[in-house]
Short mmCIF file of C-alpha atoms in Angstrom, two decimals:
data_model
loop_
_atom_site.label_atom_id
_atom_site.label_comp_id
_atom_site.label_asym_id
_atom_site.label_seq_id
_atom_site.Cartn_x
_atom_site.Cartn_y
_atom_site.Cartn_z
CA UNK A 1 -11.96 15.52 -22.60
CA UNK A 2 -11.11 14.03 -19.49
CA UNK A 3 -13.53 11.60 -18.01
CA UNK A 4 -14.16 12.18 -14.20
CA UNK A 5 -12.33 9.91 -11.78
CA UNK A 6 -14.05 7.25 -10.18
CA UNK A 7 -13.91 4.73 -8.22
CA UNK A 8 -12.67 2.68 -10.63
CA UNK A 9 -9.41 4.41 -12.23
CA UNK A 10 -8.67 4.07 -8.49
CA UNK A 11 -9.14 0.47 -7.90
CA UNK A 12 -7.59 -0.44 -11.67
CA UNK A 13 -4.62 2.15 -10.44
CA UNK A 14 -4.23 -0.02 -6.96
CA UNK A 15 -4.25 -3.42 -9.39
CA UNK A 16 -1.60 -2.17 -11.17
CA UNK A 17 0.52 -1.09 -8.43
CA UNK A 18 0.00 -4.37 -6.76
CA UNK A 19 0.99 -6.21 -10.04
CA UNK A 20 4.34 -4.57 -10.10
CA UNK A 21 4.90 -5.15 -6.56
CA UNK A 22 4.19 -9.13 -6.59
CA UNK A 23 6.64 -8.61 -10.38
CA UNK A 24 8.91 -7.33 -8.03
CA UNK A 25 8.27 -9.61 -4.97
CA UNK A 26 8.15 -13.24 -7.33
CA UNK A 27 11.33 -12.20 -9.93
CA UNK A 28 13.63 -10.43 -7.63
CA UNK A 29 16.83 -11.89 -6.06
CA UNK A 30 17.83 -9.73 -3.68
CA UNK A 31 15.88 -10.19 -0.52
CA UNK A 32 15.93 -6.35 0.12
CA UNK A 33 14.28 -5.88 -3.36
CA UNK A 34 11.52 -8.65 -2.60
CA UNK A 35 10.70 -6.61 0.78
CA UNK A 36 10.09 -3.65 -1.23
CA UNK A 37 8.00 -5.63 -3.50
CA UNK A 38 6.27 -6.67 -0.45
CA UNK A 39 5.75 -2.64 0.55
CA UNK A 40 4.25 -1.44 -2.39
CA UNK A 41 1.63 -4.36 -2.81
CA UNK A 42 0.76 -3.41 1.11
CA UNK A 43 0.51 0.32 -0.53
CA UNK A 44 -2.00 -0.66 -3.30
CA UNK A 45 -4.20 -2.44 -0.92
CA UNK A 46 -3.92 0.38 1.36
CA UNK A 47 -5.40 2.48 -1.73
CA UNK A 48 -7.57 0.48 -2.66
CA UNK A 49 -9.26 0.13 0.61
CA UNK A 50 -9.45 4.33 1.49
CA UNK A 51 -10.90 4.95 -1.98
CA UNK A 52 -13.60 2.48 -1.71
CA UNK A 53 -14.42 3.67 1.47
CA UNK A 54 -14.47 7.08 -0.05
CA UNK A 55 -16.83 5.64 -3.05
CA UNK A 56 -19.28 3.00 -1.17
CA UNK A 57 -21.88 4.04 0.91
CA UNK A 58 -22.54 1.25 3.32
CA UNK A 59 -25.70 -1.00 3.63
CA UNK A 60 -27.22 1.06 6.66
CA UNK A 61 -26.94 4.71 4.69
CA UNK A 62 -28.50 3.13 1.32
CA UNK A 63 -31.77 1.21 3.20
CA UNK A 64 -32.90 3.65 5.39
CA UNK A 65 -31.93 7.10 7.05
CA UNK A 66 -29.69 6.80 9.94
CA UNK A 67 -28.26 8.49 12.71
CA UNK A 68 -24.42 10.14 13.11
CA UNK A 69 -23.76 6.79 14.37
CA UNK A 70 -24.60 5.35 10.43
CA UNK A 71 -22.56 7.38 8.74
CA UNK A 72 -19.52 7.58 10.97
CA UNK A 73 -19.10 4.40 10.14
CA UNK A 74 -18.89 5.23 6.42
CA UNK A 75 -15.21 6.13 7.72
CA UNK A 76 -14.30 2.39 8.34
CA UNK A 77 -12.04 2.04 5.35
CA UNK A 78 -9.77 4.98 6.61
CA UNK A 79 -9.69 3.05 10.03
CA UNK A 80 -8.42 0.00 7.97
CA UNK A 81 -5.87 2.10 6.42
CA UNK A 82 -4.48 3.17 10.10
CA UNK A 83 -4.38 -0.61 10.50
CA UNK A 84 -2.54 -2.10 7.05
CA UNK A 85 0.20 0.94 8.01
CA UNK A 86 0.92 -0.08 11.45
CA UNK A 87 0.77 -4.02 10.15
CA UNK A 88 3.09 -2.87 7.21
CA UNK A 89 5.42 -1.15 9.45
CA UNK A 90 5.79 -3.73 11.80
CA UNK A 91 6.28 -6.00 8.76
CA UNK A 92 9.05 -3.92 7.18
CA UNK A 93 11.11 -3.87 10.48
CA UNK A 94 10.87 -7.51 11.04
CA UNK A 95 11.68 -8.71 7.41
CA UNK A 96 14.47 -6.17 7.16
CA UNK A 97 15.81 -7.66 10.58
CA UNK A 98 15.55 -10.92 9.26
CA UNK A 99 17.44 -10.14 6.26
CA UNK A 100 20.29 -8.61 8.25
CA UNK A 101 20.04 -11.45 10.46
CA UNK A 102 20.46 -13.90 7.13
CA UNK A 103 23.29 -11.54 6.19
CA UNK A 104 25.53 -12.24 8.90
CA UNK A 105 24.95 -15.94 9.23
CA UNK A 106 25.15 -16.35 5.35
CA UNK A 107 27.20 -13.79 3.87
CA UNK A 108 24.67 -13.16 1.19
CA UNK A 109 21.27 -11.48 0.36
CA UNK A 110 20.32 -13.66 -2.50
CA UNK A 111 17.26 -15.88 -2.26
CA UNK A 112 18.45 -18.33 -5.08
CA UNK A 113 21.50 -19.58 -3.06
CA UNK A 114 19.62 -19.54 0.36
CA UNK A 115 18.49 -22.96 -0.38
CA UNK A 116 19.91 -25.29 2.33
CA UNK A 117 16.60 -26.66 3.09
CA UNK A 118 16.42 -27.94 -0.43
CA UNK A 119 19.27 -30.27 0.43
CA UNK B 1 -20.36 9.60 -2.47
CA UNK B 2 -19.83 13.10 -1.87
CA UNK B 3 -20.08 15.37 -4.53
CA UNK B 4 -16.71 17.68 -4.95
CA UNK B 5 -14.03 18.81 -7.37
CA UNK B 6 -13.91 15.46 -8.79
CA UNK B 7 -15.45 16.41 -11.96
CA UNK B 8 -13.20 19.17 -12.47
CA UNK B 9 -10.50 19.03 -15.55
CA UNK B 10 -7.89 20.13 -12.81
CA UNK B 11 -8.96 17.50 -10.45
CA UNK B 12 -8.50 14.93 -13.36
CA UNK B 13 -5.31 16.37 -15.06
CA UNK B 14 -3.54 16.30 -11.12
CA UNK B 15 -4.89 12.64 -10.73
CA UNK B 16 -3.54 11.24 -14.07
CA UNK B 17 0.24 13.28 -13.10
CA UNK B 18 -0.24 11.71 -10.02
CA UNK B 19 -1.21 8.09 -11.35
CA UNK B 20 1.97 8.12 -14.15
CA UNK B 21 4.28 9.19 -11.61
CA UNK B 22 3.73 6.04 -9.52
CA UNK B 23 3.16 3.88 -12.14
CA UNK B 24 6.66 4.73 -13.51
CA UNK B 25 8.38 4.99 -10.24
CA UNK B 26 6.63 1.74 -9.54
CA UNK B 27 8.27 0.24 -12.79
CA UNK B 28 11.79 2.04 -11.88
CA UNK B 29 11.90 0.50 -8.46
CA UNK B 30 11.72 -3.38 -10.10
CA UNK B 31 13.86 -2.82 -13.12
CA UNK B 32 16.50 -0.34 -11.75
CA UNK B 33 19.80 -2.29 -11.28
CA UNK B 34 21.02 -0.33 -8.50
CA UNK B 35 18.96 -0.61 -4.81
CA UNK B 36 19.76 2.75 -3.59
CA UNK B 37 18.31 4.18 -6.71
CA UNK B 38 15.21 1.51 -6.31
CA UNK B 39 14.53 2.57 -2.99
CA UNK B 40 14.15 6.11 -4.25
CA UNK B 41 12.05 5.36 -6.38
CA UNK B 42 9.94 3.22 -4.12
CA UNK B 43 9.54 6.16 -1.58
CA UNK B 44 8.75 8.54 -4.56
CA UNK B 45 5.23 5.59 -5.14
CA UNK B 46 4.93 5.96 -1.09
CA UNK B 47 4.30 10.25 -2.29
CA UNK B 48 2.25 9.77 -4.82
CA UNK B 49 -0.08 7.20 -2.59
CA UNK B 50 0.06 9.49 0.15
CA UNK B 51 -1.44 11.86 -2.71
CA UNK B 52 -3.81 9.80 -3.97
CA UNK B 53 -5.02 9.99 -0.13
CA UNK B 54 -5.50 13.57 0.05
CA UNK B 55 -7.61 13.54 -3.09
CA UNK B 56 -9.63 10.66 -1.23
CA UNK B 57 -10.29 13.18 1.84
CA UNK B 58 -7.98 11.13 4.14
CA UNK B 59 -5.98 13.78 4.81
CA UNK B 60 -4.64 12.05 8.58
CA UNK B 61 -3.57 8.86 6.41
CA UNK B 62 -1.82 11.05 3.97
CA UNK B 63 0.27 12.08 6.80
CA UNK B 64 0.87 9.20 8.39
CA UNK B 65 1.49 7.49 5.46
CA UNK B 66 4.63 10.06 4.81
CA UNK B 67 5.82 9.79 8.29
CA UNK B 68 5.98 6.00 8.09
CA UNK B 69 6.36 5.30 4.67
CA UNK B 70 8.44 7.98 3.27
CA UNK B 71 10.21 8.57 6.03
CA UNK B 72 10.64 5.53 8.33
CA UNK B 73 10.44 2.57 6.31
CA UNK B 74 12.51 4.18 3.22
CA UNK B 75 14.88 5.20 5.68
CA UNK B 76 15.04 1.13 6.84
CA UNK B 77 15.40 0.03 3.22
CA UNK B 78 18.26 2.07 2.43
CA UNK B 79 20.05 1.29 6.03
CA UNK B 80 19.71 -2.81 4.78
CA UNK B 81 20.74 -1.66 1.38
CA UNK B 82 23.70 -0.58 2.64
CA UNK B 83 24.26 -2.81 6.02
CA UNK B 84 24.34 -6.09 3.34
CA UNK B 85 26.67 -4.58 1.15
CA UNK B 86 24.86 -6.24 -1.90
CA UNK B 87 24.78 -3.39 -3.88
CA UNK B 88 27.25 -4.01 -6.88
CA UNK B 89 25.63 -6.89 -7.55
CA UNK B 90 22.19 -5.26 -7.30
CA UNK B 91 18.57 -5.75 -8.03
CA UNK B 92 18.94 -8.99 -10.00
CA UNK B 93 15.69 -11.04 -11.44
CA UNK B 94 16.18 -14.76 -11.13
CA UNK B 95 16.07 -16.97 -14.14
CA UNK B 96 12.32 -17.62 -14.38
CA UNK B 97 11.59 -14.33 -14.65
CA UNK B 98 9.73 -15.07 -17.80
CA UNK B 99 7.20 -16.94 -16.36
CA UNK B 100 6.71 -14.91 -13.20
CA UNK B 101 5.55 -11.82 -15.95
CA UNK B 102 3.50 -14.10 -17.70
CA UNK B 103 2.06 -14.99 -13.72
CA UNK B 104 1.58 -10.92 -12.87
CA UNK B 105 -0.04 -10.05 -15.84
CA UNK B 106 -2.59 -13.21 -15.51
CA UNK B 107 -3.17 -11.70 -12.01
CA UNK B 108 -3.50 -8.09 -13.63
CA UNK B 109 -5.75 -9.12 -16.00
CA UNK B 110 -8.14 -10.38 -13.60
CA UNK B 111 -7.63 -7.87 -10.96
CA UNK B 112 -8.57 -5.20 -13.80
CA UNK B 113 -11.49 -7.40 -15.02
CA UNK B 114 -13.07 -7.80 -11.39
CA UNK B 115 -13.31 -4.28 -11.31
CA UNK B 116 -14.52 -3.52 -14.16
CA UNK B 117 -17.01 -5.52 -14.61
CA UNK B 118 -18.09 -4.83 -10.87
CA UNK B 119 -21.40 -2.28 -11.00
CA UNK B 120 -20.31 -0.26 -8.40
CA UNK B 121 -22.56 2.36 -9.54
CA UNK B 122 -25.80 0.47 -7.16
CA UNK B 123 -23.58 0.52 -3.84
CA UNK B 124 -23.66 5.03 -4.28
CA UNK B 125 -25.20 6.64 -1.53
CA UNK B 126 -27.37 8.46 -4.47
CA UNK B 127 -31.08 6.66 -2.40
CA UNK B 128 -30.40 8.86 0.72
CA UNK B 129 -32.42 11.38 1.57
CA UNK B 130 -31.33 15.10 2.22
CA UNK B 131 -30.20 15.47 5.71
CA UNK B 132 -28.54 11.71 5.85
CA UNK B 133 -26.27 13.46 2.83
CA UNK B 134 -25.86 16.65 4.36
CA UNK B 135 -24.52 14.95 7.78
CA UNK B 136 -22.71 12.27 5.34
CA UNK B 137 -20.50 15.65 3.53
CA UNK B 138 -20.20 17.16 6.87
CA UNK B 139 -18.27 13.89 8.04
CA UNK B 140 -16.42 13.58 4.67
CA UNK B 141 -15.05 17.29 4.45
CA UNK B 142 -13.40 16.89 8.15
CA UNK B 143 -13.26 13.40 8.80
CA UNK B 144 -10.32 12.91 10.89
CA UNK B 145 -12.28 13.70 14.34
CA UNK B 146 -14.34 11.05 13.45
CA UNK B 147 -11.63 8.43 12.67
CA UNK B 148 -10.03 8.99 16.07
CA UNK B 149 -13.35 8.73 17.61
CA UNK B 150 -14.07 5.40 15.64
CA UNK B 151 -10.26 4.25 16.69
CA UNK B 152 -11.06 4.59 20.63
CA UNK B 153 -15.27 3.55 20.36
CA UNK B 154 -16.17 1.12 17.91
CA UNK B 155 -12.97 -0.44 16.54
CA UNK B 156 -10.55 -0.13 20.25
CA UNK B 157 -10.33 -3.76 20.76
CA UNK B 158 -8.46 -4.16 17.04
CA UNK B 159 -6.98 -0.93 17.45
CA UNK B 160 -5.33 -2.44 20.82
CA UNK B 161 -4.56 -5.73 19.29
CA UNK B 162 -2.38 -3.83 16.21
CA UNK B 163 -0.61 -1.67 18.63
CA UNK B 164 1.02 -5.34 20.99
CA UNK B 165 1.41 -6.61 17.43
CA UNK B 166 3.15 -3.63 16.73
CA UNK B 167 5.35 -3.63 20.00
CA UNK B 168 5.86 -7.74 19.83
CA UNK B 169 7.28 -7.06 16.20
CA UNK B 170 9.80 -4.43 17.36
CA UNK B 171 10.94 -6.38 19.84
CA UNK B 172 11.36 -9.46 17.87
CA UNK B 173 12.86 -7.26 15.52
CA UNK B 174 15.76 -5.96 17.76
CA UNK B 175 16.23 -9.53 19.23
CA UNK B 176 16.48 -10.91 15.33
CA UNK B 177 19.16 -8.57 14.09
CA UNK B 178 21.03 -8.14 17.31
CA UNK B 179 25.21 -8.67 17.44
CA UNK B 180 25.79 -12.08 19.11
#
């Protein structure tokens, strides 16, 4: 009844994740909100990337046999993934410091009236 | 690429719980009014990703992604939710928010239709020979001692460079949202 999952429901999955996030990130008045936007679009790449790691065999493994050294590199997408999370977190504590930082000089969280660079 | 429970009806009915679950708590997060409750929900997606990792064998991810995710940046979140005092007047959308739906679901549309119309059926490892897949599941049923092996070999010099960008963004971060 069920077809099997692929690579695909996972990558169609990460698009729609991503889509809600950047809904989230571009319509959103509350800076806070737009950060967590922001998070969740960083989570559907993060997805994206481990599952077609998971799916894709390299170049090297599909040409020709290779060595342990081949197909440990078949692991590169998970390595990627250790690297969006750190990126992410380091992004999460800098925006959120920024927003508390826009707090107390402004009084207010909302993007629309943070505009005194319009002027 | 290697050949598992995927084609089980278990396998598949777990996924699709999994999938609706952050779907919806996806669409919960943007169109609740209160944060509080919109940062639940946005930790309950952060679960269901770090699900969606176990069922991709990256089991260390999974875990890291709930220690960070789930349980350090959520934890963040809520802290500005409530440091800003915003949260009467809540998860607003702008006025234009017409247009930015019409925007998303351009970018959906094309997102869904890359993939789909992407044969990634050729890029299988289904032209290896027997012992390249043998050694190939070995590596995918326990792969974390090979990540941390590829983290310190091949890939140190970026795994180096993350970890100052890392400290330089904590640091900025206190010196941003420090009392003056």
């Amino acid at each position: 009844m069920l077809a099997p999952i692929g690579l695909s429901h996972y990558l169609v999955l990460s698009a729609i994740l991503f889509s809600i996030g950047m809904f989230g990130v571009l319509s959103m008045r509350n800076l806070i909100a737009m950060v967590m936007g922001l998070e969740v679009m960083f989570n559907a790449v993060l997805l994206a990337g481990v599952a077609v790691a998971r799916y894709v065999a390299p170049l090297p493994l599909r040409v020709a046999q290779t060595g342990g050294e081949g197909i440990a590199m078949t692991l590169t997408g998970q390595v990627f993934g250790v690297f969006i999370i750190t990126v992410a977190a380091a992004e999460a504590a800098l925006a959120l410091a920024l927003v508390l930082a826009v707090y107390r000089e402004r009084e207010t969280v909302d993007a629309t009236r943070l505009d005194s660079m319009k002027h | 690429m290697v050949s598992g429970s995927e084609t089980s009806a278990f396998f598949a009915m777990v996924w699709w719980t999994t999938a609706v679950a952050s779907v919806v708590a996806a669409w919960l997060m943007v169109f609740l009014r209160d944060l509080l409750k919109a940062a639940i929900a946005m930790a309950v997606v952060f679960l269901a990703v770090a699900g969606f990792l176990v069922m991709l064998n990256a089991e260390f991810l999974a875990v890291v992604q709930v220690l960070i995710y789930v349980g350090a940046v959520s934890i963040l979140v809520v802290f500005a939710v409530l440091l800003t005092r915003d949260v009467f007047q809540g998860n607003i959308p702008h006025a234009h928010q017409g247009w930015v739906f019409l925007l998303t679901g351009v970018v959906l549309f094309l997102l869904a239709f890359i993939v789909l119309a992407t044969p990634w059926h050729l890029l299988s490892a289904s032209g290896m020979d027997a012992a390249s897949r043998g050694a190939l599941v070995a590596t995918w049923v326990n792969p974390t001692p090979t990540l941390g092996r590829l983290l310190v070999r091949e890939f140190v010099l970026p795994f180096e460079a993350v970890s100052v960008v890392l400290l330089a963004a904590l640091i900025g971060a206190l010196v941003i949202a420090r009392e003056r």
